[in-house]
Coordinates of C-alpha atoms in Angstrom, one line a residue:
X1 CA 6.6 -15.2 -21.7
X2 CA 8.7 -12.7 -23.0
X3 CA 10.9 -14.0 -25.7
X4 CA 14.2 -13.2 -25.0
X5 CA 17.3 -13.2 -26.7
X6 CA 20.5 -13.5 -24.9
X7 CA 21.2 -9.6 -25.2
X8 CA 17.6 -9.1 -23.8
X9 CA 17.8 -11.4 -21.6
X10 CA 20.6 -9.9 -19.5
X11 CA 18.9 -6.3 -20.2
X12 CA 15.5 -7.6 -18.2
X13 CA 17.4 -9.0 -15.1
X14 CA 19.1 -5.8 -14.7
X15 CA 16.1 -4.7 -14.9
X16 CA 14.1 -6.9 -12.9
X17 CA 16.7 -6.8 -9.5
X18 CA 16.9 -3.3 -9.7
X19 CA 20.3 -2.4 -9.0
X20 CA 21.6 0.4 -9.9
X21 CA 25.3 -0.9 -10.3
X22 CA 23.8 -3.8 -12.6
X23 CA 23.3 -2.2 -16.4
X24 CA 26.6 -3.7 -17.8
X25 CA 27.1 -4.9 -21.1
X26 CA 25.3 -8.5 -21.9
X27 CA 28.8 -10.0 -22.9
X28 CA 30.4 -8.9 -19.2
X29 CA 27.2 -10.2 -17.4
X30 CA 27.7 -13.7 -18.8
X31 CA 31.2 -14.2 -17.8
X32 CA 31.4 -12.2 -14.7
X33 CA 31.3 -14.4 -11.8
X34 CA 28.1 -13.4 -9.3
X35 CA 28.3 -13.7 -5.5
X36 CA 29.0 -16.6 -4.0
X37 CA 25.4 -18.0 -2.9
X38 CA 23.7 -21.1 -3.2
X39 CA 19.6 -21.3 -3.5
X40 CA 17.4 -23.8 -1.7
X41 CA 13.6 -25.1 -1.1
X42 CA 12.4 -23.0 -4.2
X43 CA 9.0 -22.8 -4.3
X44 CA 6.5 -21.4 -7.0
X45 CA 2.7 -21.1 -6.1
X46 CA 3.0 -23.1 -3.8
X47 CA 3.9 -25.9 -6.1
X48 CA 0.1 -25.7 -7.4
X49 CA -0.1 -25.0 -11.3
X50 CA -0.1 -21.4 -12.6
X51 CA -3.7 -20.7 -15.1
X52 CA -3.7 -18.0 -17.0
X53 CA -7.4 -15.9 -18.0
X54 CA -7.8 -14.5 -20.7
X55 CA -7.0 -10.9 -19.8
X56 CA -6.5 -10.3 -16.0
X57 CA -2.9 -10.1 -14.9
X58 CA -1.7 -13.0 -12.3
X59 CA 0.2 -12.9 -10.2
X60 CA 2.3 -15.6 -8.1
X61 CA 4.3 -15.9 -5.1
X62 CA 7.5 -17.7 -4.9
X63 CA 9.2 -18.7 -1.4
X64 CA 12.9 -19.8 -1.2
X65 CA 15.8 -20.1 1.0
X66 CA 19.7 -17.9 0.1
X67 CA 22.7 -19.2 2.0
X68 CA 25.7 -17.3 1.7
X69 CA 28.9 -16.9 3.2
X70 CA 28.8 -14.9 6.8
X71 CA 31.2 -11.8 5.5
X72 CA 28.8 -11.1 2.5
X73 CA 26.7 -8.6 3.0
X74 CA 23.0 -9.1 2.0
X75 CA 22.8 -5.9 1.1
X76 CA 25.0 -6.1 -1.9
X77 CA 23.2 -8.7 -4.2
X78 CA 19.5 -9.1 -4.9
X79 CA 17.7 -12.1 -6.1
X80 CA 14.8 -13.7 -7.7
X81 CA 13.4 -16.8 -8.8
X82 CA 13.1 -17.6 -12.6
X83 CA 11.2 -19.8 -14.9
X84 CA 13.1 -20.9 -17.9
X85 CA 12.8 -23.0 -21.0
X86 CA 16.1 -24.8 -22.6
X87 CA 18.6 -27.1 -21.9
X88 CA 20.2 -24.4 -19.9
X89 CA 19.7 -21.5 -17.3
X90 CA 21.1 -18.7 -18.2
X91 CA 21.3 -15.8 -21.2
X92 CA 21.2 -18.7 -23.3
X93 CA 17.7 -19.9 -22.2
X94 CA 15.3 -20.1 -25.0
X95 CA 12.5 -18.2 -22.5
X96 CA 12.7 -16.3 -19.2
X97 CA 10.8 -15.3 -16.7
X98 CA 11.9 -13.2 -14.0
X99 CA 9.9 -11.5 -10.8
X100 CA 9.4 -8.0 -11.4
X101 CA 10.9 -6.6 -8.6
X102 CA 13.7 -8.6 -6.5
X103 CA 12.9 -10.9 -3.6
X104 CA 12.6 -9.3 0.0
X105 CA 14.7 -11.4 1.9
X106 CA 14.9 -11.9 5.9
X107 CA 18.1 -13.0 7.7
X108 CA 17.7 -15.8 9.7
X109 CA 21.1 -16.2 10.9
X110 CA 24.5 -14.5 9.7
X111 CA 24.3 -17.1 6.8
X112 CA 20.5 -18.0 5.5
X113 CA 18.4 -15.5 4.2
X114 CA 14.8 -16.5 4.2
X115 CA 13.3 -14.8 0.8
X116 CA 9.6 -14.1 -0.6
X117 CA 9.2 -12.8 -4.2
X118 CA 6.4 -12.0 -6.7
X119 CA 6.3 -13.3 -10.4
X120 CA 3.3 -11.7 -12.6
X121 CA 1.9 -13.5 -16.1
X122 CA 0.2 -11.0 -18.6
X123 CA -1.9 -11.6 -21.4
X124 CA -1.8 -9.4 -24.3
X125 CA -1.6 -6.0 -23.1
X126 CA 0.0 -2.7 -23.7
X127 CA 2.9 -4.3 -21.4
X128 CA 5.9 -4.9 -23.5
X129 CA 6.2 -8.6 -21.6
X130 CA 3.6 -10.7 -22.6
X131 CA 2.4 -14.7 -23.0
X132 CA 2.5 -15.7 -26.2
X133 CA -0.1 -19.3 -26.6
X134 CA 2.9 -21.2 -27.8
X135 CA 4.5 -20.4 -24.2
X136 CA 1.5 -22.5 -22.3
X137 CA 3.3 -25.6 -21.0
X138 CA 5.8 -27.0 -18.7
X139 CA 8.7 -23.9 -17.7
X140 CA 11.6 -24.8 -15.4
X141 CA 12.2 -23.5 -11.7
X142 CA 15.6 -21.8 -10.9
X143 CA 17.1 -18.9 -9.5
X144 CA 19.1 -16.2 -9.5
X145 CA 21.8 -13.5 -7.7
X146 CA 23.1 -10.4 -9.1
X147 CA 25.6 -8.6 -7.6
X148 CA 26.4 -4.7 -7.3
X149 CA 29.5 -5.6 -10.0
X150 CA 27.0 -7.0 -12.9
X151 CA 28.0 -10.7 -11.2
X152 CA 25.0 -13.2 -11.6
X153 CA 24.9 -16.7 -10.0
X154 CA 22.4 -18.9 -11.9
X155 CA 21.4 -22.0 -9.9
X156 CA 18.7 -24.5 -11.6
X157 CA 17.4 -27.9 -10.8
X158 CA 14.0 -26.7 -8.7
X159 CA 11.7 -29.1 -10.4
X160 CA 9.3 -27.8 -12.9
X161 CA 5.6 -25.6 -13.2
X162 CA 2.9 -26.2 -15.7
X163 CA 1.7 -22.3 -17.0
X164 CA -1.8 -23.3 -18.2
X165 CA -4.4 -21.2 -20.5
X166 CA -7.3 -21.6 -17.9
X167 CA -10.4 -23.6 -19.5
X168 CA -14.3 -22.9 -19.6
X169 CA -16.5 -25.8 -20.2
X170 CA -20.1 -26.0 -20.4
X171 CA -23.3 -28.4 -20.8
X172 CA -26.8 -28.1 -21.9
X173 CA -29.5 -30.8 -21.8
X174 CA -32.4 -31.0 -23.8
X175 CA -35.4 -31.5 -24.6
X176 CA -36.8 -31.2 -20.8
X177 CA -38.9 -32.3 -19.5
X178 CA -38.3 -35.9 -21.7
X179 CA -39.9 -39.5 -21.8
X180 CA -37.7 -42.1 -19.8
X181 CA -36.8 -44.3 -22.7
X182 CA -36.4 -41.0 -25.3
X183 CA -33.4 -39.4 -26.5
X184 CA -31.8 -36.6 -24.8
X185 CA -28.8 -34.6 -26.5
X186 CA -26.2 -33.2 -24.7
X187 CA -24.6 -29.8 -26.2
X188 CA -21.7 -27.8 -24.8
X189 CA -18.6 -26.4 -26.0
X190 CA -15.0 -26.7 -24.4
X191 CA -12.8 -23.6 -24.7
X192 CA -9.7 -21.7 -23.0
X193 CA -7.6 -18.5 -22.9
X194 CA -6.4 -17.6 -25.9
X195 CA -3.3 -14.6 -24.6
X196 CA -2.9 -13.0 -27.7
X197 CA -6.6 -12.0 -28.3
X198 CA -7.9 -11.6 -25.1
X199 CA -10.7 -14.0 -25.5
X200 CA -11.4 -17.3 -24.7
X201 CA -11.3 -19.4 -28.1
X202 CA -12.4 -23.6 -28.9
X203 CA -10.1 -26.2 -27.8
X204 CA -10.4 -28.9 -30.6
X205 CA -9.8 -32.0 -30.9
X206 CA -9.9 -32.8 -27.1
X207 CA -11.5 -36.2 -25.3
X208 CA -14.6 -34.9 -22.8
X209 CA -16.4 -37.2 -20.7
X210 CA -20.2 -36.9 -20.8
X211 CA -21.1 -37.5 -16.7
X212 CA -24.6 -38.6 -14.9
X213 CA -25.7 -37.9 -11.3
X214 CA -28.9 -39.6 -10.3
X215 CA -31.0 -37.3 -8.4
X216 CA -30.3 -38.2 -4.8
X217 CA -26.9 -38.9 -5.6
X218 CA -23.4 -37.3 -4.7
X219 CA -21.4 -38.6 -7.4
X220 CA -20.8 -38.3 -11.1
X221 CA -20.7 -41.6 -13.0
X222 CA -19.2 -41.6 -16.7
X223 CA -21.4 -42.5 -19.6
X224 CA -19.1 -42.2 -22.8
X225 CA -16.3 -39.8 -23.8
X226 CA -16.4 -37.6 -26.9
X227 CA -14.1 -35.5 -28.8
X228 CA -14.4 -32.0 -28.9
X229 CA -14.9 -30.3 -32.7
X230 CA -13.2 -28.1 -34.7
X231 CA -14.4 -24.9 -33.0
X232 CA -14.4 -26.7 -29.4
X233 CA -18.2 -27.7 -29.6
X234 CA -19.5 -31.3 -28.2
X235 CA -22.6 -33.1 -28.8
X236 CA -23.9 -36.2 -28.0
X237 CA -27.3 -38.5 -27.4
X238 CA -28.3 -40.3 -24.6
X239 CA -31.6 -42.1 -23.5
X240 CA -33.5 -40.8 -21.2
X241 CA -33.8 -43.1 -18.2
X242 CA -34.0 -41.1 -14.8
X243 CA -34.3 -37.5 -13.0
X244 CA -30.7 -36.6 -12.7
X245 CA -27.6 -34.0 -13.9
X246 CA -25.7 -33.8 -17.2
X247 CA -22.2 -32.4 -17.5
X248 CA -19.0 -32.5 -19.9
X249 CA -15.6 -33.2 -17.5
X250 CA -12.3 -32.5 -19.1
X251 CA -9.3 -33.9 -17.3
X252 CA -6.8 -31.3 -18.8
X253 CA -3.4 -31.2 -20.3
X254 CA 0.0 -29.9 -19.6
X255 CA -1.0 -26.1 -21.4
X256 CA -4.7 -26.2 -20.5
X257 CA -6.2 -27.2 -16.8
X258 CA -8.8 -29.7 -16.0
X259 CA -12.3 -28.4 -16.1
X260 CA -15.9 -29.8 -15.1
X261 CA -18.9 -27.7 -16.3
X262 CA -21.9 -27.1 -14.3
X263 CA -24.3 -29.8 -13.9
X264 CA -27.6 -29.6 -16.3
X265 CA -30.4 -31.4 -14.5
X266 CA -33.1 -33.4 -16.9
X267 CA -36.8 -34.3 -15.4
X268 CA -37.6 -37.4 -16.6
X269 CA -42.0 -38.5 -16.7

């Protein structure tokens, strides 16, 4: 999300931490050295992947851990967690992600601040910060301080997050009732968020598992696996054999999350 430049970069954490001592000049904000506090136990939706619909707005909590030295004041820094692409944190940083307002942190002792924040991931809308598709995929976790003197103290190394373009999947059985020993085809179509149109779109190409549960039965047994089709549709045959459900099960990848469609149940004379 967001597509920053180094320039634009520095521009949005100013923005982002709010402080009104912060708007410097991008080329100061690099090299001036931010207060002196370390970041621990980082934690981003509580670990869980974050999926993305096609146009609601989501929004995530972080929780994390500031220790500092006693005679700094928490009052004169703010921070956030971030979510990065690139080698590197920092203005360099091929993406950012910042929280859109700073963390609200809660001293726990004259040197650890205990500190909640909020991140928020938009599809296209008439907000200027926006996912692109191409941004679906694994991000970084780190953090960051900035000081009432423009300072900022990057700090990476939190693991990563997978920001996923949630999935719809679906399954229709027919003809039914059938013949046991006739052929039943199995239709459905396997799409996800697309962030740039608002809609959900095909996801081609992609292996599905066509799944049976006897009637009577609690579990889902795998009969074959299929690709999806250009446009995201799937279709396959099966013989007819007993009363039972149909569904398409996608296990999901790093940009798109697994997905199970509802099952279609099939009476078979």
């Amino acid at each position: 999300m967001r597509n920053r430049t180094a320039l634009a970069a520095v521009s949005a954490v100013t923005g982002a931490l709010a402080l009104t001592a912060l708007a410097v000049p991008a080329a100061q904000a690099a090299t001036t050295a931010g207060p002196a506090v370390t970041f621990s136990a980082l934690k981003v939706n509580s670990g869980k992947n974050i999926v993305v619909g096609p146009t609601a707005t989501v929004t995530v909590n972080a929780t994390y851990t500031v220790t500092k030295p006693a005679s700094l004041a928490a009052s004169s820094f703010q921070t956030g967690p971030v979510l990065y692409r690139g080698t590197t944190l920092g203005v360099d940083s091929d993406d950012l992600v910042l929280g859109d307002d700073p963390g609200t942190c809660t001293a726990s002792s004259s040197t650890v601040l205990k500190c909640t924040a909020k991140i928020q991931f938009r599809p296209k809308s008439s907000s200027e910060d926006t996912l692109a598709n191409s941004q679906a995929g694994t991000w970084k976790l780190g953090a960051l301080a900035a000081d009432e003197k423009g300072g900022l103290t990057w700090q990476a190394g939190f693991g990563t997050t997978e920001l996923q373009r949630k999935a719809t999947l679906t399954a229709n059985a027919s003809p039914e009732p059938v013949k046991k020993g006739k052929t039943i085809t199995v239709t459905g179509k396997l799409a996800r968020a697309n962030w740039e149109t608002n809609k959900y779109a095909g996801y081609a190409s992609q292996p599905v598992k066509l799944q049976f549960r006897k009637k009577g039965s609690t579990a889902y047994t795998t009969v074959k696996t299929i690709k999806s089709n250009s446009t995201g549709n799937l279709s396959t045959t099966v013989t007819a054999s007993a009363d039972g459900y149909y569904r398409y099960s996608f296990a999901g990848t790093t940009t798109t999350p697994a997905v199970s469609a509802t099952g279609d149940y099939i009476d078979v004379q």
